[in-house]
């Protein structure tokens, strides 16, 4: 039987990217097709024009279908925006008959109990991620299925989203003609694509600097402990250049990408560049160091916000592996040096790894979320398949249905 194929869509503030892929050999993802186009109708990661966003999504899906020669029926969708928040919650259940080993069903019950957190009725739970289990007081159990005990606790990371922002996004995706398999918090997806198992274990923060938002996910001992979305990104860096240099937005964007740097002292003081500008001349000469100074100010402010967020969870000193920067704005030269300076932690740039097939474009940090969404969905499916022999009879029907459904997400054209 052919490998099941999946589709994921990253609806970003500046671009929409749909990827179709399947699990390859080992840990690899084989990319069958990618469809990227400019985004529309989104500000700071949130939909503010349903019609424009729907069209941008439909066009990205159409391109991915052509590239992969498949028909996309359903997708895994990334979600972000300042409306997202997270907390840690513990679920506790009693095991009815301690003479029988703990089942997958007991684990589900424990997770359900962790989900019952006090949230306002204008918010919805999008993830309940188990961090570790406790069986009769034995701490940090990774997988309790098959163990004996009379009480099972699960420590989880719960992510909630604002109902209206979430439904606006869903409306756009469904309006573009596909079903939604799941909503996945964007930084959790990005982490799947760029962070190594060693970094996860030793403590690391993923920082995805996109166009409209900077998304954060903090991992300790292999599990997520904190996630957040900050409303600042590359779009704000470009806007600062528009104001400081008095140039049109497209010229500022091009200048940032071509001549930008996050550390002014590393740019030759005598280096001048000529760029498009407002005014009678239409062109102007600008010092490259000035461009770097403008970008440094905004990026430094951004890392200070990140530092405050890390301090809030008192996690900063536990991050032995430091931070991994990804997202489109992580391509700004020198940004990892500035991150190390402001955060006082090791920093590196994260690019999507373990890709095969039509994946050339996707090795760029801007595609961490798209690749991560795909990896997340493949992992979910793998867990389902792997765990099937352990499931009690009543859940098996549901599992088979779910796997069957997962296999029907794309059709050959
Ligand atoms: N070489 C570069 N130097 C600096 N910035 C860059 C470079 N290349 C891309 N960017 C910036 O990256 C940003 C886009 O990143 P990305 O594609 O990750 O965002 P997005 O996913 O569309 O948005 P978001 O995740 O915030 O909703 C843009 O602001 C762009 O200017
Ligand atoms: Mg993004």
JSON list of C-alpha atoms in Angstrom, two decimals, residues 164-349:
[
{"chain": "A", "resi": 164, "resn": "UNK", "atom": "CA", "xyz": [-13.91, 34.34, 16.93]},
{"chain": "A", "resi": 165, "resn": "UNK", "atom": "CA", "xyz": [-10.33, 34.58, 15.61]},
{"chain": "A", "resi": 166, "resn": "UNK", "atom": "CA", "xyz": [-10.25, 30.78, 15.35]},
{"chain": "A", "resi": 167, "resn": "UNK", "atom": "CA", "xyz": [-13.59, 30.54, 13.55]},
{"chain": "A", "resi": 168, "resn": "UNK", "atom": "CA", "xyz": [-12.62, 33.31, 11.14]},
{"chain": "A", "resi": 169, "resn": "UNK", "atom": "CA", "xyz": [-9.54, 31.30, 10.13]},
{"chain": "A", "resi": 170, "resn": "UNK", "atom": "CA", "xyz": [-11.57, 28.09, 9.82]},
{"chain": "A", "resi": 171, "resn": "UNK", "atom": "CA", "xyz": [-14.17, 29.88, 7.71]},
{"chain": "A", "resi": 172, "resn": "UNK", "atom": "CA", "xyz": [-11.45, 31.03, 5.28]},
{"chain": "A", "resi": 173, "resn": "UNK", "atom": "CA", "xyz": [-9.93, 27.56, 4.91]},
{"chain": "A", "resi": 174, "resn": "UNK", "atom": "CA", "xyz": [-13.27, 25.77, 4.54]},
{"chain": "A", "resi": 175, "resn": "UNK", "atom": "CA", "xyz": [-14.48, 28.52, 2.21]},
{"chain": "A", "resi": 176, "resn": "UNK", "atom": "CA", "xyz": [-11.48, 27.69, 0.01]},
{"chain": "A", "resi": 177, "resn": "UNK", "atom": "CA", "xyz": [-13.02, 24.23, -0.46]},
{"chain": "A", "resi": 178, "resn": "UNK", "atom": "CA", "xyz": [-11.12, 21.89, 1.91]},
{"chain": "A", "resi": 179, "resn": "UNK", "atom": "CA", "xyz": [-11.94, 20.24, 5.24]},
{"chain": "A", "resi": 180, "resn": "UNK", "atom": "CA", "xyz": [-9.84, 20.93, 8.33]},
{"chain": "A", "resi": 181, "resn": "UNK", "atom": "CA", "xyz": [-8.15, 17.90, 9.93]},
{"chain": "A", "resi": 182, "resn": "UNK", "atom": "CA", "xyz": [-6.73, 19.82, 12.86]},
{"chain": "A", "resi": 183, "resn": "UNK", "atom": "CA", "xyz": [-5.61, 23.23, 14.05]},
{"chain": "A", "resi": 184, "resn": "UNK", "atom": "CA", "xyz": [-2.00, 23.32, 15.26]},
{"chain": "A", "resi": 185, "resn": "UNK", "atom": "CA", "xyz": [-0.31, 26.16, 17.12]},
{"chain": "A", "resi": 186, "resn": "UNK", "atom": "CA", "xyz": [2.31, 27.53, 14.71]},
{"chain": "A", "resi": 187, "resn": "UNK", "atom": "CA", "xyz": [5.35, 27.65, 17.05]},
{"chain": "A", "resi": 188, "resn": "UNK", "atom": "CA", "xyz": [4.76, 24.02, 18.08]},
{"chain": "A", "resi": 189, "resn": "UNK", "atom": "CA", "xyz": [4.77, 23.10, 14.39]},
{"chain": "A", "resi": 190, "resn": "UNK", "atom": "CA", "xyz": [7.93, 25.15, 13.66]},
{"chain": "A", "resi": 191, "resn": "UNK", "atom": "CA", "xyz": [9.71, 23.40, 16.54]},
{"chain": "A", "resi": 192, "resn": "UNK", "atom": "CA", "xyz": [8.92, 20.01, 14.96]},
{"chain": "A", "resi": 193, "resn": "UNK", "atom": "CA", "xyz": [10.77, 21.11, 11.82]},
{"chain": "A", "resi": 194, "resn": "UNK", "atom": "CA", "xyz": [13.93, 22.71, 13.21]},
{"chain": "A", "resi": 195, "resn": "UNK", "atom": "CA", "xyz": [14.74, 21.57, 16.75]},
{"chain": "A", "resi": 196, "resn": "UNK", "atom": "CA", "xyz": [16.90, 18.53, 17.47]},
{"chain": "A", "resi": 197, "resn": "UNK", "atom": "CA", "xyz": [16.00, 15.88, 20.10]},
{"chain": "A", "resi": 198, "resn": "UNK", "atom": "CA", "xyz": [19.14, 16.85, 22.06]},
{"chain": "A", "resi": 199, "resn": "UNK", "atom": "CA", "xyz": [18.06, 20.52, 22.22]},
{"chain": "A", "resi": 200, "resn": "UNK", "atom": "CA", "xyz": [14.55, 19.51, 23.31]},
{"chain": "A", "resi": 201, "resn": "UNK", "atom": "CA", "xyz": [15.98, 17.42, 26.11]},
{"chain": "A", "resi": 202, "resn": "UNK", "atom": "CA", "xyz": [18.49, 20.03, 27.35]},
{"chain": "A", "resi": 203, "resn": "UNK", "atom": "CA", "xyz": [16.01, 22.96, 27.25]},
{"chain": "A", "resi": 204, "resn": "UNK", "atom": "CA", "xyz": [15.45, 25.25, 24.30]},
{"chain": "A", "resi": 205, "resn": "UNK", "atom": "CA", "xyz": [13.21, 28.09, 23.15]},
{"chain": "A", "resi": 206, "resn": "UNK", "atom": "CA", "xyz": [11.97, 28.21, 19.59]},
{"chain": "A", "resi": 207, "resn": "UNK", "atom": "CA", "xyz": [11.54, 31.77, 18.30]},
{"chain": "A", "resi": 208, "resn": "UNK", "atom": "CA", "xyz": [9.72, 32.00, 14.95]},
{"chain": "A", "resi": 209, "resn": "UNK", "atom": "CA", "xyz": [10.05, 35.58, 13.71]},
{"chain": "A", "resi": 210, "resn": "UNK", "atom": "CA", "xyz": [7.50, 35.91, 10.92]},
{"chain": "A", "resi": 211, "resn": "UNK", "atom": "CA", "xyz": [5.99, 38.93, 9.22]},
{"chain": "A", "resi": 212, "resn": "UNK", "atom": "CA", "xyz": [3.28, 39.97, 11.69]},
{"chain": "A", "resi": 213, "resn": "UNK", "atom": "CA", "xyz": [4.07, 37.88, 14.76]},
{"chain": "A", "resi": 214, "resn": "UNK", "atom": "CA", "xyz": [6.92, 36.31, 16.68]},
{"chain": "A", "resi": 215, "resn": "UNK", "atom": "CA", "xyz": [5.91, 32.91, 18.00]},
{"chain": "A", "resi": 216, "resn": "UNK", "atom": "CA", "xyz": [7.52, 31.27, 21.00]},
{"chain": "A", "resi": 217, "resn": "UNK", "atom": "CA", "xyz": [7.64, 27.69, 22.28]},
{"chain": "A", "resi": 218, "resn": "UNK", "atom": "CA", "xyz": [9.73, 26.67, 25.29]},
{"chain": "A", "resi": 219, "resn": "UNK", "atom": "CA", "xyz": [10.81, 23.05, 25.87]},
{"chain": "A", "resi": 220, "resn": "UNK", "atom": "CA", "xyz": [12.32, 21.50, 28.98]},
{"chain": "A", "resi": 221, "resn": "UNK", "atom": "CA", "xyz": [13.20, 17.81, 29.40]},
{"chain": "A", "resi": 222, "resn": "UNK", "atom": "CA", "xyz": [11.73, 17.02, 26.00]},
{"chain": "A", "resi": 223, "resn": "UNK", "atom": "CA", "xyz": [8.30, 18.57, 26.61]},
{"chain": "A", "resi": 224, "resn": "UNK", "atom": "CA", "xyz": [6.68, 21.91, 25.88]},
{"chain": "A", "resi": 225, "resn": "UNK", "atom": "CA", "xyz": [6.23, 24.06, 28.99]},
{"chain": "A", "resi": 226, "resn": "UNK", "atom": "CA", "xyz": [5.30, 27.43, 27.56]},
{"chain": "A", "resi": 227, "resn": "UNK", "atom": "CA", "xyz": [4.07, 28.94, 24.31]},
{"chain": "A", "resi": 228, "resn": "UNK", "atom": "CA", "xyz": [3.20, 32.51, 23.35]},
{"chain": "A", "resi": 229, "resn": "UNK", "atom": "CA", "xyz": [2.61, 34.75, 20.35]},
{"chain": "A", "resi": 230, "resn": "UNK", "atom": "CA", "xyz": [4.02, 38.31, 20.33]},
{"chain": "A", "resi": 231, "resn": "UNK", "atom": "CA", "xyz": [2.49, 40.85, 17.91]},
{"chain": "A", "resi": 232, "resn": "UNK", "atom": "CA", "xyz": [5.79, 42.01, 16.32]},
{"chain": "A", "resi": 233, "resn": "UNK", "atom": "CA", "xyz": [7.68, 40.71, 13.27]},
{"chain": "A", "resi": 234, "resn": "UNK", "atom": "CA", "xyz": [9.48, 41.52, 10.03]},
{"chain": "A", "resi": 235, "resn": "UNK", "atom": "CA", "xyz": [6.67, 43.78, 8.79]},
{"chain": "A", "resi": 236, "resn": "UNK", "atom": "CA", "xyz": [7.46, 46.17, 11.65]},
{"chain": "A", "resi": 237, "resn": "UNK", "atom": "CA", "xyz": [11.17, 46.20, 10.72]},
{"chain": "A", "resi": 238, "resn": "UNK", "atom": "CA", "xyz": [10.22, 47.18, 7.17]},
{"chain": "A", "resi": 239, "resn": "UNK", "atom": "CA", "xyz": [7.83, 49.85, 8.43]},
{"chain": "A", "resi": 240, "resn": "UNK", "atom": "CA", "xyz": [10.63, 51.37, 10.55]},
{"chain": "A", "resi": 241, "resn": "UNK", "atom": "CA", "xyz": [12.78, 51.64, 7.41]},
{"chain": "A", "resi": 242, "resn": "UNK", "atom": "CA", "xyz": [9.92, 53.37, 5.52]},
{"chain": "A", "resi": 243, "resn": "UNK", "atom": "CA", "xyz": [9.78, 56.00, 8.27]},
{"chain": "A", "resi": 244, "resn": "UNK", "atom": "CA", "xyz": [13.52, 56.38, 8.94]},
{"chain": "A", "resi": 245, "resn": "UNK", "atom": "CA", "xyz": [14.65, 56.43, 5.30]},
{"chain": "A", "resi": 246, "resn": "UNK", "atom": "CA", "xyz": [11.48, 57.99, 3.79]},
{"chain": "A", "resi": 247, "resn": "UNK", "atom": "CA", "xyz": [11.18, 55.36, 1.09]},
{"chain": "A", "resi": 248, "resn": "UNK", "atom": "CA", "xyz": [8.16, 53.42, -0.28]},
{"chain": "A", "resi": 249, "resn": "UNK", "atom": "CA", "xyz": [7.32, 50.09, 1.40]},
{"chain": "A", "resi": 250, "resn": "UNK", "atom": "CA", "xyz": [8.49, 47.84, -1.49]},
{"chain": "A", "resi": 251, "resn": "UNK", "atom": "CA", "xyz": [11.86, 49.67, -1.55]},
{"chain": "A", "resi": 252, "resn": "UNK", "atom": "CA", "xyz": [12.17, 49.34, 2.23]},
{"chain": "A", "resi": 253, "resn": "UNK", "atom": "CA", "xyz": [11.38, 45.60, 2.04]},
{"chain": "A", "resi": 254, "resn": "UNK", "atom": "CA", "xyz": [13.95, 45.07, -0.72]},
{"chain": "A", "resi": 255, "resn": "UNK", "atom": "CA", "xyz": [16.55, 47.17, 1.12]},
{"chain": "A", "resi": 256, "resn": "UNK", "atom": "CA", "xyz": [16.07, 45.12, 4.30]},
{"chain": "A", "resi": 257, "resn": "UNK", "atom": "CA", "xyz": [16.49, 41.81, 2.48]},
{"chain": "A", "resi": 258, "resn": "UNK", "atom": "CA", "xyz": [19.41, 42.93, 0.32]},
{"chain": "A", "resi": 259, "resn": "UNK", "atom": "CA", "xyz": [21.45, 45.19, 2.61]},
{"chain": "A", "resi": 260, "resn": "UNK", "atom": "CA", "xyz": [20.03, 44.59, 6.13]},
{"chain": "A", "resi": 261, "resn": "UNK", "atom": "CA", "xyz": [22.12, 43.57, 9.14]},
{"chain": "A", "resi": 262, "resn": "UNK", "atom": "CA", "xyz": [21.29, 43.29, 12.84]},
{"chain": "A", "resi": 263, "resn": "UNK", "atom": "CA", "xyz": [24.72, 44.45, 14.08]},
{"chain": "A", "resi": 264, "resn": "UNK", "atom": "CA", "xyz": [25.67, 47.95, 12.81]},
{"chain": "A", "resi": 265, "resn": "UNK", "atom": "CA", "xyz": [29.31, 47.65, 13.98]},
{"chain": "A", "resi": 266, "resn": "UNK", "atom": "CA", "xyz": [29.79, 44.72, 11.59]},
{"chain": "A", "resi": 267, "resn": "UNK", "atom": "CA", "xyz": [28.82, 46.90, 8.61]},
{"chain": "A", "resi": 268, "resn": "UNK", "atom": "CA", "xyz": [31.52, 49.01, 6.91]},
{"chain": "A", "resi": 269, "resn": "UNK", "atom": "CA", "xyz": [30.95, 52.66, 7.86]},
{"chain": "A", "resi": 270, "resn": "UNK", "atom": "CA", "xyz": [31.80, 53.84, 4.34]},
{"chain": "A", "resi": 271, "resn": "UNK", "atom": "CA", "xyz": [29.40, 51.43, 2.61]},
{"chain": "A", "resi": 272, "resn": "UNK", "atom": "CA", "xyz": [26.65, 53.36, 0.72]},
{"chain": "A", "resi": 273, "resn": "UNK", "atom": "CA", "xyz": [23.75, 51.91, -1.27]},
{"chain": "A", "resi": 274, "resn": "UNK", "atom": "CA", "xyz": [21.40, 53.55, -3.75]},
{"chain": "A", "resi": 275, "resn": "UNK", "atom": "CA", "xyz": [17.72, 52.74, -3.32]},
{"chain": "A", "resi": 276, "resn": "UNK", "atom": "CA", "xyz": [14.28, 53.83, -4.62]},
{"chain": "A", "resi": 277, "resn": "UNK", "atom": "CA", "xyz": [12.86, 56.77, -2.67]},
{"chain": "A", "resi": 278, "resn": "UNK", "atom": "CA", "xyz": [9.96, 59.20, -2.45]},
{"chain": "A", "resi": 279, "resn": "UNK", "atom": "CA", "xyz": [10.49, 62.73, -3.86]},
{"chain": "A", "resi": 280, "resn": "UNK", "atom": "CA", "xyz": [11.53, 64.34, -7.12]},
{"chain": "A", "resi": 281, "resn": "UNK", "atom": "CA", "xyz": [14.68, 62.30, -7.66]},
{"chain": "A", "resi": 282, "resn": "UNK", "atom": "CA", "xyz": [13.06, 58.91, -7.09]},
{"chain": "A", "resi": 283, "resn": "UNK", "atom": "CA", "xyz": [16.41, 57.52, -5.82]},
{"chain": "A", "resi": 284, "resn": "UNK", "atom": "CA", "xyz": [18.60, 58.23, -2.83]},
{"chain": "A", "resi": 285, "resn": "UNK", "atom": "CA", "xyz": [21.91, 57.15, -1.33]},
{"chain": "A", "resi": 286, "resn": "UNK", "atom": "CA", "xyz": [21.79, 55.64, 2.16]},
{"chain": "A", "resi": 287, "resn": "UNK", "atom": "CA", "xyz": [24.54, 54.47, 4.50]},
{"chain": "A", "resi": 288, "resn": "UNK", "atom": "CA", "xyz": [24.28, 50.71, 5.08]},
{"chain": "A", "resi": 289, "resn": "UNK", "atom": "CA", "xyz": [25.18, 51.26, 8.69]},
{"chain": "A", "resi": 290, "resn": "UNK", "atom": "CA", "xyz": [22.07, 53.45, 9.15]},
{"chain": "A", "resi": 291, "resn": "UNK", "atom": "CA", "xyz": [19.90, 50.64, 7.74]},
{"chain": "A", "resi": 292, "resn": "UNK", "atom": "CA", "xyz": [21.47, 48.28, 10.28]},
{"chain": "A", "resi": 293, "resn": "UNK", "atom": "CA", "xyz": [20.91, 50.76, 13.13]},
{"chain": "A", "resi": 294, "resn": "UNK", "atom": "CA", "xyz": [17.18, 50.97, 12.35]},
{"chain": "A", "resi": 295, "resn": "UNK", "atom": "CA", "xyz": [16.86, 47.18, 12.13]},
{"chain": "A", "resi": 296, "resn": "UNK", "atom": "CA", "xyz": [18.90, 46.65, 15.28]},
{"chain": "A", "resi": 297, "resn": "UNK", "atom": "CA", "xyz": [16.64, 48.93, 17.35]},
{"chain": "A", "resi": 298, "resn": "UNK", "atom": "CA", "xyz": [13.48, 47.01, 16.44]},
{"chain": "A", "resi": 299, "resn": "UNK", "atom": "CA", "xyz": [15.07, 43.57, 16.68]},
{"chain": "A", "resi": 300, "resn": "UNK", "atom": "CA", "xyz": [16.59, 44.38, 20.07]},
{"chain": "A", "resi": 301, "resn": "UNK", "atom": "CA", "xyz": [13.19, 45.49, 21.33]},
{"chain": "A", "resi": 302, "resn": "UNK", "atom": "CA", "xyz": [11.71, 42.24, 20.03]},
{"chain": "A", "resi": 303, "resn": "UNK", "atom": "CA", "xyz": [14.30, 40.13, 21.90]},
{"chain": "A", "resi": 304, "resn": "UNK", "atom": "CA", "xyz": [13.62, 42.13, 25.05]},
{"chain": "A", "resi": 305, "resn": "UNK", "atom": "CA", "xyz": [9.95, 41.16, 24.75]},
{"chain": "A", "resi": 306, "resn": "UNK", "atom": "CA", "xyz": [11.06, 37.55, 24.29]},
{"chain": "A", "resi": 307, "resn": "UNK", "atom": "CA", "xyz": [13.29, 37.79, 27.37]},
{"chain": "A", "resi": 308, "resn": "UNK", "atom": "CA", "xyz": [10.36, 39.15, 29.44]},
{"chain": "A", "resi": 309, "resn": "UNK", "atom": "CA", "xyz": [8.21, 36.24, 28.23]},
{"chain": "A", "resi": 310, "resn": "UNK", "atom": "CA", "xyz": [10.93, 33.70, 29.16]},
{"chain": "A", "resi": 311, "resn": "UNK", "atom": "CA", "xyz": [11.40, 35.35, 32.57]},
{"chain": "A", "resi": 312, "resn": "UNK", "atom": "CA", "xyz": [7.66, 35.20, 33.23]},
{"chain": "A", "resi": 313, "resn": "UNK", "atom": "CA", "xyz": [7.90, 31.42, 33.24]},
{"chain": "A", "resi": 314, "resn": "UNK", "atom": "CA", "xyz": [11.25, 31.51, 35.13]},
{"chain": "A", "resi": 315, "resn": "UNK", "atom": "CA", "xyz": [12.64, 29.27, 32.38]},
{"chain": "A", "resi": 316, "resn": "UNK", "atom": "CA", "xyz": [15.53, 31.37, 31.12]},
{"chain": "A", "resi": 317, "resn": "UNK", "atom": "CA", "xyz": [18.30, 29.80, 33.20]},
{"chain": "A", "resi": 318, "resn": "UNK", "atom": "CA", "xyz": [17.09, 26.26, 32.39]},
{"chain": "A", "resi": 319, "resn": "UNK", "atom": "CA", "xyz": [17.58, 26.67, 28.64]},
{"chain": "A", "resi": 320, "resn": "UNK", "atom": "CA", "xyz": [20.98, 24.98, 28.25]},
{"chain": "A", "resi": 321, "resn": "UNK", "atom": "CA", "xyz": [20.56, 24.69, 24.48]},
{"chain": "A", "resi": 322, "resn": "UNK", "atom": "CA", "xyz": [19.56, 28.37, 24.27]},
{"chain": "A", "resi": 323, "resn": "UNK", "atom": "CA", "xyz": [17.31, 29.59, 21.49]},
{"chain": "A", "resi": 324, "resn": "UNK", "atom": "CA", "xyz": [16.68, 28.56, 17.90]},
{"chain": "A", "resi": 325, "resn": "UNK", "atom": "CA", "xyz": [15.60, 31.37, 15.59]},
{"chain": "A", "resi": 326, "resn": "UNK", "atom": "CA", "xyz": [13.44, 30.61, 12.59]},
{"chain": "A", "resi": 327, "resn": "UNK", "atom": "CA", "xyz": [10.75, 32.27, 10.42]},
{"chain": "A", "resi": 328, "resn": "UNK", "atom": "CA", "xyz": [11.46, 34.57, 7.47]},
{"chain": "A", "resi": 329, "resn": "UNK", "atom": "CA", "xyz": [13.04, 37.35, 9.55]},
{"chain": "A", "resi": 330, "resn": "UNK", "atom": "CA", "xyz": [15.63, 34.91, 10.95]},
{"chain": "A", "resi": 331, "resn": "UNK", "atom": "CA", "xyz": [17.39, 35.40, 7.58]},
{"chain": "A", "resi": 332, "resn": "UNK", "atom": "CA", "xyz": [18.50, 38.87, 8.68]},
{"chain": "A", "resi": 333, "resn": "UNK", "atom": "CA", "xyz": [22.32, 38.60, 8.86]},
{"chain": "A", "resi": 334, "resn": "UNK", "atom": "CA", "xyz": [23.70, 38.89, 12.40]},
{"chain": "A", "resi": 335, "resn": "UNK", "atom": "CA", "xyz": [20.34, 38.25, 14.08]},
{"chain": "A", "resi": 336, "resn": "UNK", "atom": "CA", "xyz": [21.66, 35.26, 16.07]},
{"chain": "A", "resi": 337, "resn": "UNK", "atom": "CA", "xyz": [24.50, 37.42, 17.44]},
{"chain": "A", "resi": 338, "resn": "UNK", "atom": "CA", "xyz": [22.02, 40.06, 18.59]},
{"chain": "A", "resi": 339, "resn": "UNK", "atom": "CA", "xyz": [19.84, 37.33, 20.18]},
{"chain": "A", "resi": 340, "resn": "UNK", "atom": "CA", "xyz": [22.86, 36.00, 22.11]},
{"chain": "A", "resi": 341, "resn": "UNK", "atom": "CA", "xyz": [23.70, 39.50, 23.26]},
{"chain": "A", "resi": 342, "resn": "UNK", "atom": "CA", "xyz": [20.21, 40.46, 24.49]},
{"chain": "A", "resi": 343, "resn": "UNK", "atom": "CA", "xyz": [19.11, 37.08, 25.84]},
{"chain": "A", "resi": 344, "resn": "UNK", "atom": "CA", "xyz": [22.50, 35.94, 27.18]},
{"chain": "A", "resi": 345, "resn": "UNK", "atom": "CA", "xyz": [21.86, 32.47, 25.69]},
{"chain": "A", "resi": 346, "resn": "UNK", "atom": "CA", "xyz": [23.37, 30.49, 22.81]},
{"chain": "A", "resi": 347, "resn": "UNK", "atom": "CA", "xyz": [21.47, 31.11, 19.56]},
{"chain": "A", "resi": 348, "resn": "UNK", "atom": "CA", "xyz": [21.41, 29.48, 16.15]},
{"chain": "A", "resi": 349, "resn": "UNK", "atom": "CA", "xyz": [19.29, 29.72, 12.98]}
]
